[in-house]
Amino acid sequence: MLGSTANGLFWMFRQLERSENTARLIETGFRMALTRQASGQNEWASVVRTAGCEAAFQERHDAFNAENVIDFLLRDPGNPGSVLSLFKAARTNARSVRTALTREVWESTNEAWLALQDLLAQPVDMSELPNVLGAIRKSSALVRGAWHGTALRNDVFLFARLGTRIERADNTARILDVKYFVLLPSSAAVGSSLDNVQWETILRSASAARAFNLLYGGDTSPSKIAEFLIFNQQLPRSLLYCCWDSVRILDDLSRMYGEPNTAQGLARPLLESLEAEEINSIFKSGLHEFLGEFMSKNNAIGRQIEIDFRFNE
């Protein structure tokens, strides 16, 4: 496969996943802000920081309030990480690799883009925010469903899936980091009913609440929830599952092309380090620090994939 085609597929599905997870990140901040009697500026500031666009936000806005953050992350054309910008970029990449996509995938991508243009043409009213976020998640899911239902299981399919896994691991870590980094008003809130509600919000934002309850019942302790989102081998959004699948895909590409790739040498140690960890030691040393290190290593794998498969050629 040409490097440009692999690049287009990899980034198309990263951008689709990132748009969906930006919506999930907003939902996390929105639900947590509802648990506060104050303005919720800490929550919205943490959402922007976790999205990695604090400097860009502060160039355009003076305050971390709900209206500013939501508009910036959903529809600001000057923010390359906004949902609208990401979906536009995904559609552009889809058009560049049109011959590698099935008709159903292209049509679902194009239709989703047109629908989101209409949906986000105006600032989103807070009363409509849950519906808008749901529509964004649905748009991404429709493209992904069309892809899984119609694509050949060849290297085209592998590059698209690899983009999804790298991006999803990063975003699950970011959603967890929102909770841990700045959201609790004080250390006295740890273990309180407020703390538990916020951790349950994390599960809902990762579409993992029902699966968690099936396994753990009513035990919604922070350690159980973090353990589930980091280590569960059956949860498709857990860090461990995403790392395991990334390693498997890179191994498949190595066999398909008849040569090893350097990204394997980064992905396998990250998987092995996750398998050797346990939640108590992570909480003891610091969840925020653990997540930061994980995101750094995961992003390094993404950059190495671009080098290994000559995405710029």
CSV table of C-alpha atoms in Angstrom, one decimal:
chain,number,residue,atom,x,y,z
A,1,MET,CA,0.0,0.0,0.0
A,2,LEU,CA,1.2,3.5,-0.7
A,3,GLY,CA,2.2,5.4,2.4
A,4,SER,CA,-0.2,8.2,1.5
A,5,THR,CA,-3.1,5.8,1.5
A,6,ALA,CA,-2.1,4.3,4.8
A,7,ASN,CA,-1.7,7.8,6.2
A,8,GLY,CA,-5.2,8.8,5.0
A,9,LEU,CA,-6.8,5.7,6.5
A,10,PHE,CA,-4.9,5.9,9.8
A,11,TRP,CA,-5.7,9.5,10.3
A,12,MET,CA,-9.3,9.3,9.1
A,13,PHE,CA,-10.1,6.8,11.8
A,14,ARG,CA,-8.1,8.7,14.4
A,15,GLN,CA,-10.0,11.8,13.6
A,16,LEU,CA,-13.4,10.1,13.8
A,17,GLU,CA,-12.4,8.5,17.1
A,18,ARG,CA,-11.1,11.8,18.5
A,19,SER,CA,-14.3,13.7,17.5
A,20,GLU,CA,-16.4,11.1,19.4
A,21,ASN,CA,-14.1,11.2,22.4
A,22,THR,CA,-14.1,15.0,22.4
A,23,ALA,CA,-17.8,14.8,22.8
A,24,ARG,CA,-17.3,12.3,25.6
A,25,LEU,CA,-14.9,14.6,27.3
A,26,ILE,CA,-17.4,17.5,27.1
A,27,GLU,CA,-20.0,15.2,28.6
A,28,THR,CA,-17.7,14.3,31.5
A,29,GLY,CA,-17.2,18.0,32.3
A,30,PHE,CA,-20.9,18.8,31.9
A,31,ARG,CA,-22.1,16.0,34.2
A,32,MET,CA,-19.4,16.8,36.8
A,33,ALA,CA,-20.2,20.5,36.7
A,34,LEU,CA,-23.8,19.7,37.4
A,35,THR,CA,-22.7,18.2,40.8
A,36,ARG,CA,-21.3,21.5,41.9
A,37,GLN,CA,-23.1,24.5,43.3
A,38,ALA,CA,-20.4,26.9,42.1
A,39,SER,CA,-19.7,27.9,38.5
A,40,GLY,CA,-17.8,24.8,37.6
A,41,GLN,CA,-14.9,26.7,36.1
A,42,ASN,CA,-12.4,24.1,37.5
A,43,GLU,CA,-14.2,21.3,35.7
A,44,TRP,CA,-14.3,23.2,32.4
A,45,ALA,CA,-10.7,24.3,32.7
A,46,SER,CA,-9.7,20.7,33.3
A,47,VAL,CA,-11.6,19.6,30.2
A,48,VAL,CA,-9.6,22.0,28.1
A,49,ARG,CA,-6.3,21.1,29.7
A,50,THR,CA,-7.0,17.4,29.2
A,51,ALA,CA,-7.9,18.0,25.6
A,52,GLY,CA,-4.5,19.5,25.2
A,53,CYS,CA,-5.6,22.9,23.8
A,54,GLU,CA,-5.3,25.2,26.8
A,55,ALA,CA,-3.0,27.7,25.1
A,56,ALA,CA,-5.2,27.9,22.0
A,57,PHE,CA,-8.3,28.4,24.2
A,58,GLN,CA,-6.8,31.2,26.2
A,59,GLU,CA,-5.9,33.1,23.0
A,60,ARG,CA,-9.6,33.2,22.2
A,61,HIS,CA,-11.3,33.3,25.5
A,62,ASP,CA,-10.9,35.0,28.9
A,63,ALA,CA,-12.9,32.6,31.1
A,64,PHE,CA,-13.3,28.8,31.4
A,65,ASN,CA,-17.1,28.8,31.5
A,66,ALA,CA,-19.4,26.2,30.0
A,67,GLU,CA,-20.4,28.3,27.0
A,68,ASN,CA,-16.9,29.2,25.9
A,69,VAL,CA,-15.5,25.7,26.4
A,70,ILE,CA,-18.4,23.9,24.7
A,71,ASP,CA,-18.3,26.2,21.7
A,72,PHE,CA,-14.5,26.0,21.4
A,73,LEU,CA,-14.5,22.2,21.5
A,74,LEU,CA,-17.5,21.6,19.4
A,75,ARG,CA,-17.6,24.1,16.6
A,76,ASP,CA,-14.8,26.6,16.6
A,77,PRO,CA,-13.2,26.4,13.1
A,78,GLY,CA,-10.0,28.0,14.5
A,79,ASN,CA,-9.6,25.0,16.8
A,80,PRO,CA,-8.2,22.0,14.8
A,81,GLY,CA,-9.3,19.8,17.7
A,82,SER,CA,-13.0,20.9,17.6
A,83,VAL,CA,-15.5,18.2,16.6
A,84,LEU,CA,-16.4,20.1,13.5
A,85,SER,CA,-12.8,20.5,12.4
A,86,LEU,CA,-12.0,16.9,13.2
A,87,PHE,CA,-15.0,15.6,11.2
A,88,LYS,CA,-14.0,17.9,8.3
A,89,ALA,CA,-10.5,16.5,8.3
A,90,ALA,CA,-11.8,13.0,8.5
A,91,ARG,CA,-14.0,13.6,5.4
A,92,THR,CA,-11.1,15.1,3.6
A,93,ASN,CA,-9.0,12.1,4.3
A,94,ALA,CA,-11.8,9.8,3.3
A,95,ARG,CA,-12.0,11.6,0.0
A,96,SER,CA,-8.3,11.2,-0.5
A,97,VAL,CA,-8.5,7.4,0.0
A,98,ARG,CA,-11.9,7.1,-1.7
A,99,THR,CA,-10.8,4.1,-3.8
A,100,ALA,CA,-9.8,2.2,-0.6
A,101,LEU,CA,-13.2,2.7,1.0
A,102,THR,CA,-16.5,0.9,0.3
A,103,ARG,CA,-19.4,3.0,-1.0
A,104,GLU,CA,-21.2,2.6,2.3
A,105,VAL,CA,-18.3,4.0,4.3
A,106,TRP,CA,-17.9,7.0,2.1
A,107,GLU,CA,-21.6,7.8,2.1
A,108,SER,CA,-21.9,7.4,5.9
A,109,THR,CA,-18.9,9.7,6.3
A,110,ASN,CA,-20.2,12.3,3.9
A,111,GLU,CA,-23.7,12.2,5.3
A,112,ALA,CA,-22.4,12.5,8.9
A,113,TRP,CA,-20.3,15.6,8.0
A,114,LEU,CA,-23.3,17.3,6.3
A,115,ALA,CA,-25.5,16.6,9.3
A,116,LEU,CA,-22.9,17.9,11.8
A,117,GLN,CA,-22.5,21.1,9.7
A,118,ASP,CA,-26.2,21.7,10.2
A,119,LEU,CA,-26.2,20.6,13.9
A,120,LEU,CA,-23.3,22.9,14.8
A,121,ALA,CA,-24.1,25.8,12.6
A,122,GLN,CA,-25.1,27.8,15.7
A,123,PRO,CA,-23.9,27.8,19.3
A,124,VAL,CA,-25.4,24.9,21.2
A,125,ASP,CA,-28.0,25.7,23.8
A,126,MET,CA,-27.1,23.9,27.1
A,127,SER,CA,-30.5,22.3,27.2
A,128,GLU,CA,-29.7,20.6,23.9
A,129,LEU,CA,-26.2,19.6,24.7
A,130,PRO,CA,-26.9,16.0,25.7
A,131,ASN,CA,-28.7,15.4,22.4
A,132,VAL,CA,-26.0,17.1,20.3
A,133,LEU,CA,-23.3,15.0,22.0
A,134,GLY,CA,-25.3,11.9,21.4
A,135,ALA,CA,-25.6,12.7,17.7
A,136,ILE,CA,-21.9,13.2,17.4
A,137,ARG,CA,-21.2,9.8,19.0
A,138,LYS,CA,-23.8,8.3,16.7
A,139,SER,CA,-22.2,9.8,13.6
A,140,SER,CA,-18.9,8.3,14.4
A,141,ALA,CA,-20.5,4.9,15.3
A,142,LEU,CA,-22.3,4.8,11.9
A,143,VAL,CA,-19.1,5.2,10.0
A,144,ARG,CA,-17.3,2.7,12.1
A,145,GLY,CA,-20.2,0.2,11.7
A,146,ALA,CA,-20.3,0.6,7.9
A,147,TRP,CA,-16.5,0.0,7.9
A,148,HIS,CA,-16.7,-3.1,10.0
A,149,GLY,CA,-19.6,-4.5,8.0
A,150,THR,CA,-18.2,-4.0,4.5
A,151,ALA,CA,-14.4,-3.7,4.5
A,152,LEU,CA,-12.0,-6.5,3.4
A,153,ARG,CA,-9.8,-7.7,6.3
A,154,ASN,CA,-6.6,-6.7,4.6
A,155,ASP,CA,-3.9,-4.1,5.3
A,156,VAL,CA,-6.5,-1.3,4.6
A,157,PHE,CA,-8.6,-2.6,7.4
A,158,LEU,CA,-5.6,-2.9,9.7
A,159,PHE,CA,-4.4,0.6,9.3
A,160,ALA,CA,-7.9,2.0,10.0
A,161,ARG,CA,-8.2,-0.2,13.1
A,162,LEU,CA,-4.8,0.8,14.3
A,163,GLY,CA,-5.7,4.5,14.1
A,164,THR,CA,-8.8,3.8,16.2
A,165,ARG,CA,-6.9,1.9,18.9
A,166,ILE,CA,-4.1,4.4,19.3
A,167,GLU,CA,-6.6,7.3,19.5
A,168,ARG,CA,-9.0,5.4,21.8
A,169,ALA,CA,-6.3,4.5,24.3
A,170,ASP,CA,-5.2,8.1,24.4
A,171,ASN,CA,-8.8,9.3,25.0
A,172,THR,CA,-9.7,6.8,27.7
A,173,ALA,CA,-6.6,8.0,29.6
A,174,ARG,CA,-7.6,11.6,29.1
A,175,ILE,CA,-11.2,11.0,30.4
A,176,LEU,CA,-9.7,9.3,33.5
A,177,ASP,CA,-7.3,12.2,33.9
A,178,VAL,CA,-10.1,14.8,33.9
A,179,LYS,CA,-11.4,13.2,37.1
A,180,TYR,CA,-8.0,12.9,38.8
A,181,PHE,CA,-6.3,16.1,37.8
A,182,VAL,CA,-8.4,19.0,39.2
A,183,LEU,CA,-12.0,18.0,39.6
A,184,LEU,CA,-12.3,17.3,43.4
A,185,PRO,CA,-12.8,20.6,45.3
A,186,SER,CA,-10.6,19.3,48.2
A,187,SER,CA,-9.0,16.2,49.6
A,188,ALA,CA,-11.9,16.0,52.0
A,189,ALA,CA,-14.2,15.0,49.1
A,190,VAL,CA,-12.2,11.8,48.4
A,191,GLY,CA,-14.5,8.9,49.2
A,192,SER,CA,-17.6,11.1,49.6
A,193,SER,CA,-20.9,10.8,47.8
A,194,LEU,CA,-19.7,13.7,45.5
A,195,ASP,CA,-16.5,11.7,44.7
A,196,ASN,CA,-18.5,8.6,43.9
A,197,VAL,CA,-20.9,10.4,41.6
A,198,GLN,CA,-18.0,11.9,39.7
A,199,TRP,CA,-16.4,8.4,39.3
A,200,GLU,CA,-19.7,7.0,38.0
A,201,THR,CA,-19.8,9.8,35.5
A,202,ILE,CA,-16.4,8.6,34.1
A,203,LEU,CA,-18.0,5.2,33.5
A,204,ARG,CA,-21.0,6.7,31.7
A,205,SER,CA,-18.7,8.9,29.5
A,206,ALA,CA,-16.8,5.9,28.5
A,207,SER,CA,-20.0,3.9,27.7
A,208,ALA,CA,-18.9,1.4,30.3
A,209,ALA,CA,-21.4,1.8,33.1
A,210,ARG,CA,-23.6,-1.2,32.2
A,211,ALA,CA,-20.5,-3.5,31.6
A,212,PHE,CA,-19.0,-2.4,34.9
A,213,ASN,CA,-22.2,-3.1,36.8
A,214,LEU,CA,-22.4,-6.6,35.3
A,215,LEU,CA,-19.0,-7.4,36.7
A,216,TYR,CA,-18.9,-5.4,39.9
A,217,GLY,CA,-22.5,-4.8,40.9
A,218,GLY,CA,-22.8,-1.9,43.3
A,219,ASP,CA,-19.1,-1.5,44.1
A,220,THR,CA,-18.4,1.9,42.5
A,221,SER,CA,-15.2,2.6,44.4
A,222,PRO,CA,-12.6,4.7,42.5
A,223,SER,CA,-10.1,1.9,42.5
A,224,LYS,CA,-12.5,-0.5,41.0
A,225,ILE,CA,-13.6,1.9,38.3
A,226,ALA,CA,-10.0,2.9,37.4
A,227,GLU,CA,-9.0,-0.8,37.4
A,228,PHE,CA,-11.8,-1.6,35.0
A,229,LEU,CA,-11.0,1.2,32.6
A,230,ILE,CA,-7.3,0.5,32.7
A,231,PHE,CA,-7.0,-3.3,32.9
A,232,ASN,CA,-10.1,-5.1,31.8
A,233,GLN,CA,-9.3,-7.4,28.9
A,234,GLN,CA,-12.8,-7.5,27.5
A,235,LEU,CA,-13.6,-3.8,27.6
A,236,PRO,CA,-12.9,-2.3,24.1
A,237,ARG,CA,-12.1,1.1,25.6
A,238,SER,CA,-9.7,-0.1,28.3
A,239,LEU,CA,-6.1,0.8,28.0
A,240,LEU,CA,-5.0,-2.8,28.2
A,241,TYR,CA,-7.4,-3.9,25.4
A,242,CYS,CA,-6.3,-1.1,23.1
A,243,CYS,CA,-2.6,-1.9,23.7
A,244,TRP,CA,-3.2,-5.6,23.2
A,245,ASP,CA,-5.0,-5.0,19.9
A,246,SER,CA,-2.4,-2.5,18.7
A,247,VAL,CA,0.3,-5.1,19.2
A,248,ARG,CA,-1.7,-7.7,17.4
A,249,ILE,CA,-2.3,-5.4,14.4
A,250,LEU,CA,1.4,-4.4,14.2
A,251,ASP,CA,2.3,-8.1,14.3
A,252,ASP,CA,-0.2,-8.8,11.5
A,253,LEU,CA,1.3,-6.0,9.4
A,254,SER,CA,4.8,-7.3,10.0
A,255,ARG,CA,3.8,-10.7,8.8
A,256,MET,CA,1.9,-9.3,5.8
A,257,TYR,CA,4.8,-7.1,4.7
A,258,GLY,CA,7.5,-9.7,5.5
A,259,GLU,CA,9.5,-7.4,7.8
A,260,PRO,CA,9.4,-6.1,11.4
A,261,ASN,CA,8.4,-2.6,12.2
A,262,THR,CA,10.0,-0.4,14.9
A,263,ALA,CA,6.6,0.4,16.4
A,264,GLN,CA,6.3,-3.2,17.6
A,265,GLY,CA,9.4,-2.5,19.8
A,266,LEU,CA,7.5,0.3,21.5
A,267,ALA,CA,4.0,-1.2,21.7
A,268,ARG,CA,5.0,-4.6,23.2
A,269,PRO,CA,6.9,-3.2,26.2
A,270,LEU,CA,4.0,-0.8,26.9
A,271,LEU,CA,1.6,-3.8,26.9
A,272,GLU,CA,3.9,-5.8,29.1
A,273,SER,CA,4.3,-2.9,31.6
A,274,LEU,CA,0.5,-2.6,31.8
A,275,GLU,CA,0.1,-6.4,32.4
A,276,ALA,CA,2.6,-6.2,35.2
A,277,GLU,CA,0.9,-3.2,37.0
A,278,GLU,CA,-1.8,-3.3,39.6
A,279,ILE,CA,-4.2,-0.6,40.6
A,280,ASN,CA,-3.1,-0.2,44.2
A,281,SER,CA,0.5,0.7,43.2
A,282,ILE,CA,-0.8,3.1,40.5
A,283,PHE,CA,-3.0,5.0,43.1
A,284,LYS,CA,-0.1,5.0,45.5
A,285,SER,CA,2.4,6.5,43.0
A,286,GLY,CA,-0.2,8.8,41.4
A,287,LEU,CA,-2.9,8.1,38.8
A,288,HIS,CA,-2.2,11.4,37.0
A,289,GLU,CA,1.5,10.6,36.7
A,290,PHE,CA,0.7,7.1,35.4
A,291,LEU,CA,-1.7,8.4,32.8
A,292,GLY,CA,0.7,11.1,31.7
A,293,GLU,CA,3.4,8.5,31.1
A,294,PHE,CA,1.0,6.2,29.3
A,295,MET,CA,-0.2,8.9,27.0
A,296,SER,CA,3.4,9.9,26.2
A,297,LYS,CA,4.4,6.3,25.3
A,298,ASN,CA,1.2,5.7,23.3
A,299,ASN,CA,1.7,8.9,21.3
A,300,ALA,CA,5.3,7.8,20.6
A,301,ILE,CA,3.9,4.6,19.1
A,302,GLY,CA,1.6,6.7,16.8
A,303,ARG,CA,4.5,8.8,15.6
A,304,GLN,CA,6.7,5.7,15.0
A,305,ILE,CA,3.9,4.1,12.9
A,306,GLU,CA,4.0,7.1,10.6
A,307,ILE,CA,7.8,6.6,10.2
A,308,ASP,CA,7.7,2.9,9.8
A,309,PHE,CA,5.0,2.9,7.1
A,310,ARG,CA,6.3,6.0,5.2
A,311,PHE,CA,3.2,8.0,5.6
A,312,ASN,CA,4.8,11.0,4.1
A,313,GLU,CA,5.8,9.3,0.9
